[in-house]
């Protein structure tokens, strides 16, 4: 596709359930980032993938959060046993080595 | 770890006035500094960026300045217009083995007509 695509665009889940959020980066982009944005807040770094290197997981808030990137392309962010404080917009971005990072439209997660 | 501080958190200016947003970064190895604009309900989009070998860059009404010694960089918007109202994020990134992009906390700019 022409841009970064995220799915679903909206997700409502019950507290305690697991959720998977998907990101399709721009073809050929080696870097992929996940950020969390709570209402009216900034862009909280979660995890970063760069090529075949080990991901930088330093931003993941707890061991309930994990992410994979298969074949250097599609990425899935998984949140286990969701809590109400996990409610936020989850943004994915991709870039080549040293140029602009492009964002997807985000997944709005609501935990009820 | 890496950190980017951004000020002010909110900024209100009269249409036609200038707006300045400032950021400070902690990682001295950072050498790429983009600025993103996020309109309400939309994704962040790049508006201007600067690399460490340049001290200033302009694009029409927008300019960014960089002081590597002080680890400061700033966004300047001149002749502000109501459509400039948005949240602005600064960021920094190393360009060696780690290209992690770290963002500031954002500045909500309101341009009053």
CSV table of C-alpha atoms in Angstrom, one decimal:
chain,number,residue,atom,x,y,z
A,1,UNK,CA,0.0,0.0,0.0
A,2,UNK,CA,0.9,3.6,-0.2
A,3,UNK,CA,1.1,4.3,3.5
A,4,UNK,CA,1.3,2.6,6.9
A,5,UNK,CA,-1.9,0.7,7.6
A,6,UNK,CA,-3.1,-0.4,11.0
A,7,UNK,CA,-6.0,-2.6,11.9
A,8,UNK,CA,-8.4,-2.6,13.5
A,9,UNK,CA,-9.0,1.1,13.6
A,10,UNK,CA,-11.1,0.7,16.7
A,11,UNK,CA,-11.2,-2.1,19.2
A,12,UNK,CA,-13.4,-2.4,22.3
A,13,UNK,CA,-12.5,-5.3,24.6
A,14,UNK,CA,-13.5,-6.5,28.0
A,15,UNK,CA,-11.0,-6.2,30.9
A,16,UNK,CA,-8.9,-9.3,31.2
A,17,UNK,CA,-9.1,-10.2,27.5
A,18,UNK,CA,-6.1,-10.4,25.1
A,19,UNK,CA,-5.9,-8.1,22.0
A,20,UNK,CA,-3.8,-8.1,18.9
A,21,UNK,CA,-3.1,-4.9,17.0
A,22,UNK,CA,-1.6,-5.1,13.5
A,23,UNK,CA,0.7,-2.8,11.6
A,24,UNK,CA,1.5,-3.0,7.9
A,25,UNK,CA,4.5,-0.7,7.2
A,26,UNK,CA,5.4,0.9,4.0
A,27,UNK,CA,7.0,-1.7,1.7
A,28,UNK,CA,10.8,-1.7,2.1
A,29,UNK,CA,10.9,0.3,5.3
A,30,UNK,CA,13.4,-1.3,7.6
A,31,UNK,CA,12.4,0.5,10.8
A,32,UNK,CA,9.1,0.0,12.6
A,33,UNK,CA,8.0,1.8,15.8
A,34,UNK,CA,5.0,1.4,18.1
A,35,UNK,CA,3.8,4.3,20.3
A,36,UNK,CA,1.0,4.7,22.7
A,37,UNK,CA,-1.0,8.0,22.9
A,38,UNK,CA,-3.4,8.4,25.8
A,39,UNK,CA,-6.1,11.0,25.4
A,40,UNK,CA,-4.6,14.5,25.0
A,41,UNK,CA,-1.1,13.1,25.8
A,42,UNK,CA,2.2,12.6,24.0
A,43,UNK,CA,3.7,9.8,22.1
A,44,UNK,CA,4.9,7.2,24.5
A,45,UNK,CA,7.6,4.9,22.9
A,46,UNK,CA,6.8,1.2,23.3
A,47,UNK,CA,9.1,-0.9,21.0
A,48,UNK,CA,11.3,-0.5,17.9
A,49,UNK,CA,12.3,-2.9,15.2
A,50,UNK,CA,15.2,-2.3,12.9
A,51,UNK,CA,16.0,-4.8,10.1
A,52,UNK,CA,17.1,-8.1,11.5
A,53,UNK,CA,18.5,-6.7,14.7
A,54,UNK,CA,17.0,-7.5,18.1
A,55,UNK,CA,14.1,-5.2,18.9
A,56,UNK,CA,14.4,-2.4,21.4
A,57,UNK,CA,11.7,-3.3,23.9
A,58,UNK,CA,12.7,-0.7,26.5
A,59,UNK,CA,9.4,1.2,26.3
A,60,UNK,CA,7.1,-1.7,27.0
A,61,UNK,CA,5.2,-0.8,30.2
A,62,UNK,CA,4.8,-4.4,31.5
A,63,UNK,CA,5.2,-8.0,30.6
A,64,UNK,CA,1.6,-8.1,29.4
A,65,UNK,CA,2.8,-6.2,26.3
A,66,UNK,CA,4.8,-8.0,23.5
A,67,UNK,CA,5.3,-7.4,19.8
A,68,UNK,CA,6.6,-9.4,16.8
A,69,UNK,CA,7.6,-8.4,13.4
A,70,UNK,CA,7.5,-11.3,10.9
A,71,UNK,CA,9.7,-11.4,7.8
A,72,UNK,CA,10.8,-7.8,8.4
A,73,UNK,CA,7.4,-6.5,7.4
A,74,UNK,CA,4.1,-6.9,9.3
A,75,UNK,CA,4.1,-6.3,13.0
A,76,UNK,CA,1.7,-7.4,15.7
A,77,UNK,CA,1.4,-5.8,19.1
A,78,UNK,CA,-0.2,-8.1,21.7
A,79,UNK,CA,-1.6,-7.0,25.0
A,80,UNK,CA,-2.5,-9.8,27.4
A,81,UNK,CA,-5.0,-9.5,30.2
A,82,UNK,CA,-6.0,-6.0,29.2
A,83,UNK,CA,-6.6,-3.4,31.9
A,84,UNK,CA,-8.6,-0.1,31.8
A,85,UNK,CA,-5.3,1.9,31.8
A,86,UNK,CA,-4.4,0.3,28.5
A,87,UNK,CA,-7.1,2.3,26.8
A,88,UNK,CA,-5.3,4.6,24.3
A,89,UNK,CA,-4.5,5.1,20.7
A,90,UNK,CA,-1.7,2.8,19.5
A,91,UNK,CA,0.3,4.3,16.7
A,92,UNK,CA,2.7,2.5,14.4
A,93,UNK,CA,5.3,4.2,12.3
A,94,UNK,CA,7.8,3.0,9.7
A,95,UNK,CA,10.9,4.6,8.1
A,96,UNK,CA,14.0,3.8,6.1
A,97,UNK,CA,17.3,4.2,7.9
A,98,UNK,CA,17.7,7.9,8.0
A,99,UNK,CA,14.6,9.6,6.6
A,100,UNK,CA,11.1,10.6,7.7
A,101,UNK,CA,9.0,8.2,9.8
A,102,UNK,CA,5.4,7.8,8.5
A,103,UNK,CA,2.6,7.1,10.9
A,104,UNK,CA,-0.4,4.9,10.5
A,105,UNK,CA,-3.9,6.1,11.4
A,106,UNK,CA,-3.7,4.3,14.8
A,107,UNK,CA,-5.9,1.8,16.6
A,108,UNK,CA,-8.1,3.2,19.3
A,109,UNK,CA,-8.3,0.6,22.1
A,110,UNK,CA,-11.0,0.9,24.7
A,111,UNK,CA,-11.0,-1.5,27.6
A,112,UNK,CA,-14.4,-1.8,29.4
B,1,UNK,CA,18.2,6.7,28.7
B,2,UNK,CA,17.3,9.0,25.9
B,3,UNK,CA,14.9,11.9,26.8
B,4,UNK,CA,13.4,14.9,25.0
B,5,UNK,CA,11.9,17.7,26.9
B,6,UNK,CA,9.5,20.1,25.2
B,7,UNK,CA,8.2,23.5,26.3
B,8,UNK,CA,5.6,25.0,26.5
B,9,UNK,CA,2.9,22.4,26.9
B,10,UNK,CA,0.3,24.9,25.6
B,11,UNK,CA,0.7,28.1,23.6
B,12,UNK,CA,-1.9,30.6,22.6
B,13,UNK,CA,-1.1,33.3,20.1
B,14,UNK,CA,-3.0,35.9,18.1
B,15,UNK,CA,-3.3,35.3,14.4
B,16,UNK,CA,-0.3,36.8,12.6
B,17,UNK,CA,2.0,36.6,15.6
B,18,UNK,CA,5.0,34.2,15.8
B,19,UNK,CA,5.1,31.0,17.8
B,20,UNK,CA,8.2,29.4,19.2
B,21,UNK,CA,8.4,25.9,20.7
B,22,UNK,CA,11.6,24.6,22.3
B,23,UNK,CA,13.1,21.2,22.9
B,24,UNK,CA,16.1,19.8,24.8
B,25,UNK,CA,17.5,16.4,24.2
B,26,UNK,CA,19.8,14.3,26.4
B,27,UNK,CA,21.6,11.9,24.0
B,28,UNK,CA,24.6,13.7,22.6
B,29,UNK,CA,24.7,11.1,19.8
B,30,UNK,CA,21.4,12.3,18.4
B,31,UNK,CA,21.8,13.9,15.0
B,32,UNK,CA,18.4,14.0,13.4
B,33,UNK,CA,15.6,16.2,14.7
B,34,UNK,CA,12.1,16.1,13.1
B,35,UNK,CA,9.0,18.1,14.0
B,36,UNK,CA,5.6,16.6,13.6
B,37,UNK,CA,2.2,18.2,13.6
B,38,UNK,CA,-0.9,16.4,14.8
B,39,UNK,CA,-4.3,17.8,14.0
B,40,UNK,CA,-7.2,16.7,16.1
B,41,UNK,CA,-8.1,13.1,15.5
B,42,UNK,CA,-5.4,12.6,12.9
B,43,UNK,CA,-2.0,11.0,12.7
B,44,UNK,CA,1.2,12.9,13.3
B,45,UNK,CA,2.8,14.2,10.1
B,46,UNK,CA,6.3,15.6,9.5
B,47,UNK,CA,6.4,19.3,8.9
B,48,UNK,CA,10.2,19.9,9.0
B,49,UNK,CA,13.4,18.2,10.0
B,50,UNK,CA,17.0,19.1,10.6
B,51,UNK,CA,20.2,17.2,10.8
B,52,UNK,CA,23.2,18.0,13.0
B,53,UNK,CA,25.4,19.3,10.3
B,54,UNK,CA,23.0,22.3,9.8
B,55,UNK,CA,22.2,25.1,12.3
B,56,UNK,CA,19.0,26.3,10.7
B,57,UNK,CA,16.5,25.3,8.1
B,58,UNK,CA,13.5,27.2,6.7
B,59,UNK,CA,10.4,26.2,4.8
B,60,UNK,CA,8.1,29.1,4.1
B,61,UNK,CA,6.6,30.2,7.4
B,62,UNK,CA,8.3,27.4,9.4
B,63,UNK,CA,11.9,27.3,10.6
B,64,UNK,CA,13.9,25.1,12.9
B,65,UNK,CA,17.1,26.0,14.7
B,66,UNK,CA,19.6,23.6,16.3
B,67,UNK,CA,22.3,24.3,18.9
B,68,UNK,CA,24.2,21.0,19.3
B,69,UNK,CA,26.5,22.3,22.0
B,70,UNK,CA,23.5,23.2,24.2
B,71,UNK,CA,21.5,20.2,22.9
B,72,UNK,CA,18.6,22.6,22.1
B,73,UNK,CA,16.4,22.9,19.0
B,74,UNK,CA,13.4,25.1,18.4
B,75,UNK,CA,10.5,25.4,16.0
B,76,UNK,CA,9.5,28.9,14.8
B,77,UNK,CA,6.3,29.6,13.1
B,78,UNK,CA,5.8,33.1,11.7
B,79,UNK,CA,2.6,34.8,10.6
B,80,UNK,CA,0.5,32.2,12.3
B,81,UNK,CA,-2.9,31.2,10.9
B,82,UNK,CA,-5.8,29.5,12.5
B,83,UNK,CA,-5.0,26.3,10.6
B,84,UNK,CA,-1.7,26.2,12.4
B,85,UNK,CA,-3.7,25.2,15.5
B,86,UNK,CA,-2.6,21.6,16.4
B,87,UNK,CA,-0.3,19.7,18.7
B,88,UNK,CA,3.4,19.8,17.7
B,89,UNK,CA,5.9,17.2,18.7
B,90,UNK,CA,9.6,17.4,18.5
B,91,UNK,CA,11.8,14.3,18.3
B,92,UNK,CA,15.4,13.2,18.2
B,93,UNK,CA,17.0,10.1,16.7
B,94,UNK,CA,20.5,8.7,16.6
B,95,UNK,CA,21.7,7.6,13.3
B,96,UNK,CA,24.3,4.9,14.1
B,97,UNK,CA,23.3,1.4,15.1
B,98,UNK,CA,20.1,2.6,16.8
B,99,UNK,CA,17.6,4.7,14.9
B,100,UNK,CA,15.1,4.9,17.8
B,101,UNK,CA,12.9,7.9,17.5
B,102,UNK,CA,12.1,9.6,20.8
B,103,UNK,CA,9.4,12.3,21.1
B,104,UNK,CA,8.8,15.2,23.3
B,105,UNK,CA,5.6,15.5,25.2
B,106,UNK,CA,4.0,17.9,22.7
B,107,UNK,CA,2.8,21.5,22.5
B,108,UNK,CA,-0.8,22.4,22.0
B,109,UNK,CA,-0.8,25.5,19.8
B,110,UNK,CA,-3.9,27.6,19.6
B,111,UNK,CA,-4.0,30.5,17.1
B,112,UNK,CA,-6.8,32.9,17.9
B,113,UNK,CA,-8.4,34.6,14.9
